[in-house]
Amino acid sequence: MSVTRLNRIVLTGAMLSLAALASGCSSIDRLSQIGEKPKLTEIENPTTQPGYKPVQMPMPKPEQASYNANSLWRNGSRAFFKDQRAARIGDILTVTVNITDKANIANETQRSRTSKEDSGVTDFIGSQTITQANKILPGRILTTDSTSSSDGKGSVNRQEALQTNVAAVVTQVLPNGNLVVEGKQEIRVNFEIRELIVAGIVRPEDIQSDNTIESSKIAQARIAYGGRGQITDVQQPRYGQQVMDVLLPF
């Protein structure tokens, strides 16, 4: 048995052991929650979550605010009165999620090639005049035939629609005035929790007067809609099957 094959066997065994241990801990947790409704997560500060990183984007050169003499107007101001729209860290605005995506793509590629090579000598060193020589000496030096063909087809038929509203919190104000927002919504129906997460960068000018903004105007938008609970567990393959799908090469 080669060293490479032995290492693969050891690695596979270790992965299976870790998967079994992890699935055992998860199974214990799930057994303790039988008959109980899935718990909602606590409201937390997004900036204190593990893995949170402030957004960094290319910024223009900072401009100093200038005031005109004998004037109440300041360059860069939108109005004389206070703007009620979200503008500072901690402010809340409503994101209108309206996604209607439809794609229908079909593609087919065909390829075929046939080649034949035949090289021969009719009278190799007088093989026709020498008795029994044509049985020993070759009549054909090279004969090759090859045929190859391929037919590939692919199609995509996708249609998605998501319409909902979610409140988001301003977590960061970039140097050019753009706002980094993040919102999360959880809805529990019986034993299933539906989660909606929206995050991205918002331009203050795109926020409407009623403090709402469309999801199509969010830059670097990250929108996730999913769930967890009994229905989701049934739809997912078992842990062992997922591990085998990753490890098996066939």
CSV table of C-alpha atoms in Angstrom, one decimal:
chain,number,residue,atom,x,y,z
A,1,MET,CA,0.0,0.0,0.0
A,2,SER,CA,1.5,3.3,-1.1
A,3,VAL,CA,2.1,6.2,1.4
A,4,THR,CA,-0.3,8.4,-0.6
A,5,ARG,CA,-3.1,5.9,-0.4
A,6,LEU,CA,-2.5,5.4,3.3
A,7,ASN,CA,-2.6,9.1,4.0
A,8,ARG,CA,-5.9,9.3,2.1
A,9,ILE,CA,-7.4,6.5,4.2
A,10,VAL,CA,-6.2,8.2,7.5
A,11,LEU,CA,-7.5,11.6,6.4
A,12,THR,CA,-10.9,10.1,5.4
A,13,GLY,CA,-11.1,8.3,8.8
A,14,ALA,CA,-10.3,11.5,10.6
A,15,MET,CA,-12.9,13.4,8.7
A,16,LEU,CA,-15.6,10.8,9.3
A,17,SER,CA,-14.7,10.8,13.1
A,18,LEU,CA,-15.0,14.5,13.3
A,19,ALA,CA,-18.3,14.5,11.3
A,20,ALA,CA,-19.7,11.8,13.6
A,21,LEU,CA,-18.6,13.7,16.7
A,22,ALA,CA,-20.1,17.0,15.4
A,23,SER,CA,-23.3,15.3,14.3
A,24,GLY,CA,-23.5,13.7,17.8
A,25,CYS,CA,-23.3,17.0,19.6
A,26,SER,CA,-25.8,18.5,17.1
A,27,SER,CA,-28.1,15.5,17.6
A,28,ILE,CA,-28.0,15.9,21.4
A,29,ASP,CA,-29.0,19.6,21.1
A,30,ARG,CA,-31.8,18.7,18.7
A,31,LEU,CA,-33.0,15.9,21.0
A,32,SER,CA,-33.2,18.4,23.9
A,33,GLN,CA,-35.4,20.7,21.7
A,34,ILE,CA,-38.0,18.0,20.8
A,35,GLY,CA,-41.5,19.5,21.3
A,36,GLU,CA,-40.1,23.0,21.8
A,37,LYS,CA,-40.4,25.9,19.5
A,38,PRO,CA,-37.2,27.1,17.9
A,39,LYS,CA,-35.9,30.0,19.9
A,40,LEU,CA,-35.5,33.5,18.5
A,41,THR,CA,-32.0,35.0,18.6
A,42,GLU,CA,-31.4,37.9,20.9
A,43,ILE,CA,-31.1,41.4,19.6
A,44,GLU,CA,-27.4,42.2,19.3
A,45,ASN,CA,-25.2,44.9,18.1
A,46,PRO,CA,-24.0,43.9,14.6
A,47,THR,CA,-20.6,45.6,15.1
A,48,THR,CA,-19.8,43.4,18.1
A,49,GLN,CA,-20.4,40.1,16.2
A,50,PRO,CA,-17.4,37.8,15.5
A,51,GLY,CA,-16.0,38.5,12.0
A,52,TYR,CA,-17.5,41.9,11.7
A,53,LYS,CA,-15.3,44.2,9.7
A,54,PRO,CA,-15.8,47.9,8.9
A,55,VAL,CA,-16.5,48.6,5.2
A,56,GLN,CA,-13.7,50.3,3.3
A,57,MET,CA,-14.4,51.8,0.0
A,58,PRO,CA,-12.5,54.3,-2.3
A,59,MET,CA,-13.1,57.8,-0.9
A,60,PRO,CA,-12.7,61.2,-2.6
A,61,LYS,CA,-10.5,63.8,-1.0
A,62,PRO,CA,-12.2,65.4,2.0
A,63,GLU,CA,-13.7,68.9,1.4
A,64,GLN,CA,-13.9,71.6,4.1
A,65,ALA,CA,-17.3,73.0,4.8
A,66,SER,CA,-17.5,76.6,3.7
A,67,TYR,CA,-19.9,79.3,4.8
A,68,ASN,CA,-21.1,82.3,2.9
A,69,ALA,CA,-20.9,85.7,4.6
A,70,ASN,CA,-24.2,86.9,6.0
A,71,SER,CA,-26.0,83.7,5.0
A,72,LEU,CA,-27.6,80.9,6.9
A,73,TRP,CA,-26.9,78.5,4.0
A,74,ARG,CA,-24.0,76.1,4.2
A,75,ASN,CA,-22.6,74.3,1.2
A,76,GLY,CA,-23.7,70.7,1.2
A,77,SER,CA,-26.9,71.3,3.2
A,78,ARG,CA,-30.2,69.9,1.8
A,79,ALA,CA,-32.6,72.2,3.7
A,80,PHE,CA,-32.9,74.8,6.4
A,81,PHE,CA,-34.8,72.4,8.6
A,82,LYS,CA,-33.8,69.2,10.2
A,83,ASP,CA,-33.9,66.1,8.0
A,84,GLN,CA,-35.8,63.2,9.6
A,85,ARG,CA,-34.2,60.6,7.3
A,86,ALA,CA,-31.5,58.3,8.6
A,87,ALA,CA,-28.1,59.9,8.5
A,88,ARG,CA,-26.2,58.9,11.7
A,89,ILE,CA,-25.0,55.7,13.2
A,90,GLY,CA,-27.9,54.0,15.0
A,91,ASP,CA,-30.6,55.6,12.8
A,92,ILE,CA,-33.2,53.3,11.3
A,93,LEU,CA,-34.6,53.2,7.8
A,94,THR,CA,-36.9,50.9,5.9
A,95,VAL,CA,-35.6,48.8,3.0
A,96,THR,CA,-38.2,47.8,0.4
A,97,VAL,CA,-37.0,44.5,-1.0
A,98,ASN,CA,-38.5,43.9,-4.4
A,99,ILE,CA,-36.7,41.3,-6.4
A,100,THR,CA,-38.2,39.8,-9.6
A,101,ASP,CA,-35.5,37.8,-11.4
A,102,LYS,CA,-36.2,35.6,-14.4
A,103,ALA,CA,-33.6,33.9,-16.6
A,104,ASN,CA,-34.0,31.5,-19.5
A,105,ILE,CA,-30.8,30.4,-21.2
A,106,ALA,CA,-30.2,27.4,-23.5
A,107,ASN,CA,-26.9,26.4,-25.1
A,108,GLU,CA,-25.8,23.4,-27.2
A,109,THR,CA,-22.4,22.6,-28.6
A,110,GLN,CA,-21.7,19.8,-31.0
A,111,ARG,CA,-18.3,18.6,-32.2
A,112,SER,CA,-17.4,15.7,-34.5
A,113,ARG,CA,-14.1,14.7,-36.1
A,114,THR,CA,-13.0,11.7,-38.2
A,115,SER,CA,-9.5,11.0,-39.4
A,116,LYS,CA,-7.8,8.1,-41.2
A,117,GLU,CA,-4.2,7.5,-42.0
A,118,ASP,CA,-3.1,4.7,-44.4
A,119,SER,CA,0.5,4.4,-45.6
A,120,GLY,CA,1.5,1.3,-47.6
A,121,VAL,CA,4.1,-0.1,-50.1
A,122,THR,CA,2.9,-2.1,-53.0
A,123,ASP,CA,6.1,-3.9,-53.6
A,124,PHE,CA,8.3,-3.8,-50.5
A,125,ILE,CA,11.9,-4.8,-51.6
A,126,GLY,CA,10.6,-7.0,-54.4
A,127,SER,CA,8.1,-8.9,-52.3
A,128,GLN,CA,5.9,-9.6,-55.3
A,129,THR,CA,8.8,-11.4,-57.1
A,130,ILE,CA,10.1,-13.4,-54.2
A,131,THR,CA,8.2,-16.5,-53.3
A,132,GLN,CA,6.5,-16.5,-49.9
A,133,ALA,CA,8.1,-13.0,-49.2
A,134,ASN,CA,4.8,-11.2,-49.3
A,135,LYS,CA,3.8,-13.3,-46.3
A,136,ILE,CA,6.7,-12.1,-44.2
A,137,LEU,CA,7.4,-8.6,-45.4
A,138,PRO,CA,4.8,-5.9,-44.5
A,139,GLY,CA,2.5,-4.7,-47.1
A,140,ARG,CA,1.2,-1.8,-45.0
A,141,ILE,CA,3.6,0.3,-42.9
A,142,LEU,CA,1.0,2.4,-41.0
A,143,THR,CA,-2.7,2.3,-40.7
A,144,THR,CA,-4.6,4.4,-38.2
A,145,ASP,CA,-8.3,5.3,-37.7
A,146,SER,CA,-9.8,7.7,-35.2
A,147,THR,CA,-13.2,9.0,-34.6
A,148,SER,CA,-14.3,11.5,-31.9
A,149,SER,CA,-17.5,13.3,-31.2
A,150,SER,CA,-19.1,15.3,-28.4
A,151,ASP,CA,-22.5,16.8,-27.8
A,152,GLY,CA,-23.0,19.1,-24.9
A,153,LYS,CA,-26.3,20.7,-23.9
A,154,GLY,CA,-27.1,23.1,-21.0
A,155,SER,CA,-30.1,25.1,-20.0
A,156,VAL,CA,-31.1,27.5,-17.2
A,157,ASN,CA,-34.7,28.2,-16.4
A,158,ARG,CA,-35.0,30.3,-13.2
A,159,GLN,CA,-37.7,32.5,-11.8
A,160,GLU,CA,-37.5,34.2,-8.4
A,161,ALA,CA,-39.7,36.8,-6.7
A,162,LEU,CA,-39.3,38.3,-3.3
A,163,GLN,CA,-41.3,41.3,-2.0
A,164,THR,CA,-41.1,42.4,1.6
A,165,ASN,CA,-40.0,45.3,3.9
A,166,VAL,CA,-37.3,45.1,6.6
A,167,ALA,CA,-36.0,47.8,8.9
A,168,ALA,CA,-32.2,48.3,8.8
A,169,VAL,CA,-29.8,50.1,11.2
A,170,VAL,CA,-27.0,52.4,10.1
A,171,THR,CA,-23.8,50.8,11.4
A,172,GLN,CA,-21.3,53.1,9.8
A,173,VAL,CA,-20.9,56.4,8.0
A,174,LEU,CA,-18.3,56.5,5.3
A,175,PRO,CA,-16.1,59.5,4.8
A,176,ASN,CA,-18.0,60.6,1.7
A,177,GLY,CA,-21.3,60.5,3.6
A,178,ASN,CA,-22.6,57.1,2.3
A,179,LEU,CA,-24.3,54.9,4.9
A,180,VAL,CA,-23.6,51.3,5.7
A,181,VAL,CA,-26.8,49.6,6.7
A,182,GLU,CA,-27.7,46.2,8.0
A,183,GLY,CA,-31.0,44.7,8.9
A,184,LYS,CA,-32.2,41.3,10.1
A,185,GLN,CA,-35.7,40.0,10.6
A,186,GLU,CA,-36.9,36.8,12.1
A,187,ILE,CA,-40.5,35.4,11.8
A,188,ARG,CA,-41.5,32.2,13.6
A,189,VAL,CA,-44.5,30.3,12.2
A,190,ASN,CA,-45.3,27.2,14.2
A,191,PHE,CA,-41.9,25.3,14.3
A,192,GLU,CA,-40.2,27.1,11.5
A,193,ILE,CA,-38.3,30.4,11.6
A,194,ARG,CA,-37.9,32.5,8.5
A,195,GLU,CA,-34.9,34.9,8.3
A,196,LEU,CA,-34.4,37.9,6.1
A,197,ILE,CA,-31.0,39.7,6.1
A,198,VAL,CA,-30.3,42.9,4.2
A,199,ALA,CA,-26.9,44.7,4.2
A,200,GLY,CA,-25.1,47.1,1.9
A,201,ILE,CA,-24.1,50.7,1.2
A,202,VAL,CA,-26.8,53.5,0.8
A,203,ARG,CA,-26.5,56.9,-0.6
A,204,PRO,CA,-28.4,59.4,1.6
A,205,GLU,CA,-29.8,61.1,-1.5
A,206,ASP,CA,-31.5,57.9,-2.5
A,207,ILE,CA,-33.5,57.7,0.8
A,208,GLN,CA,-37.0,58.9,0.2
A,209,SER,CA,-38.9,61.4,2.3
A,210,ASP,CA,-40.7,58.7,4.2
A,211,ASN,CA,-37.3,57.2,5.2
A,212,THR,CA,-37.5,54.2,2.9
A,213,ILE,CA,-35.2,53.0,0.2
A,214,GLU,CA,-35.5,50.4,-2.5
A,215,SER,CA,-33.2,47.4,-2.5
A,216,SER,CA,-32.2,48.1,-6.1
A,217,LYS,CA,-30.5,51.3,-4.9
A,218,ILE,CA,-28.3,49.6,-2.3
A,219,ALA,CA,-24.6,49.2,-3.4
A,220,GLN,CA,-22.8,46.0,-2.6
A,221,ALA,CA,-26.2,44.6,-1.5
A,222,ARG,CA,-26.3,41.3,0.4
A,223,ILE,CA,-29.8,39.9,0.7
A,224,ALA,CA,-30.5,36.5,2.2
A,225,TYR,CA,-33.8,34.8,2.7
A,226,GLY,CA,-34.0,31.4,4.3
A,227,GLY,CA,-35.2,29.5,7.3
A,228,ARG,CA,-34.4,27.0,10.0
A,229,GLY,CA,-36.7,24.5,11.8
A,230,GLN,CA,-38.3,21.2,11.3
A,231,ILE,CA,-39.2,21.7,7.6
A,232,THR,CA,-35.7,22.9,6.7
A,233,ASP,CA,-34.3,19.8,8.5
A,234,VAL,CA,-36.4,17.4,6.5
A,235,GLN,CA,-35.4,19.1,3.2
A,236,GLN,CA,-31.7,18.8,4.0
A,237,PRO,CA,-29.7,15.5,3.4
A,238,ARG,CA,-28.4,13.8,6.5
A,239,TYR,CA,-25.0,14.6,7.9
A,240,GLY,CA,-23.5,11.3,6.8
A,241,GLN,CA,-24.7,11.8,3.2
A,242,GLN,CA,-23.2,15.3,3.1
A,243,VAL,CA,-19.8,14.1,4.4
A,244,MET,CA,-19.8,11.3,1.8
A,245,ASP,CA,-20.7,13.7,-1.0
A,246,VAL,CA,-17.6,15.8,-0.1
A,247,LEU,CA,-15.2,12.9,0.4
A,248,LEU,CA,-16.1,10.5,-2.3
A,249,PRO,CA,-14.6,11.2,-5.7
A,250,PHE,CA,-17.3,9.5,-7.7
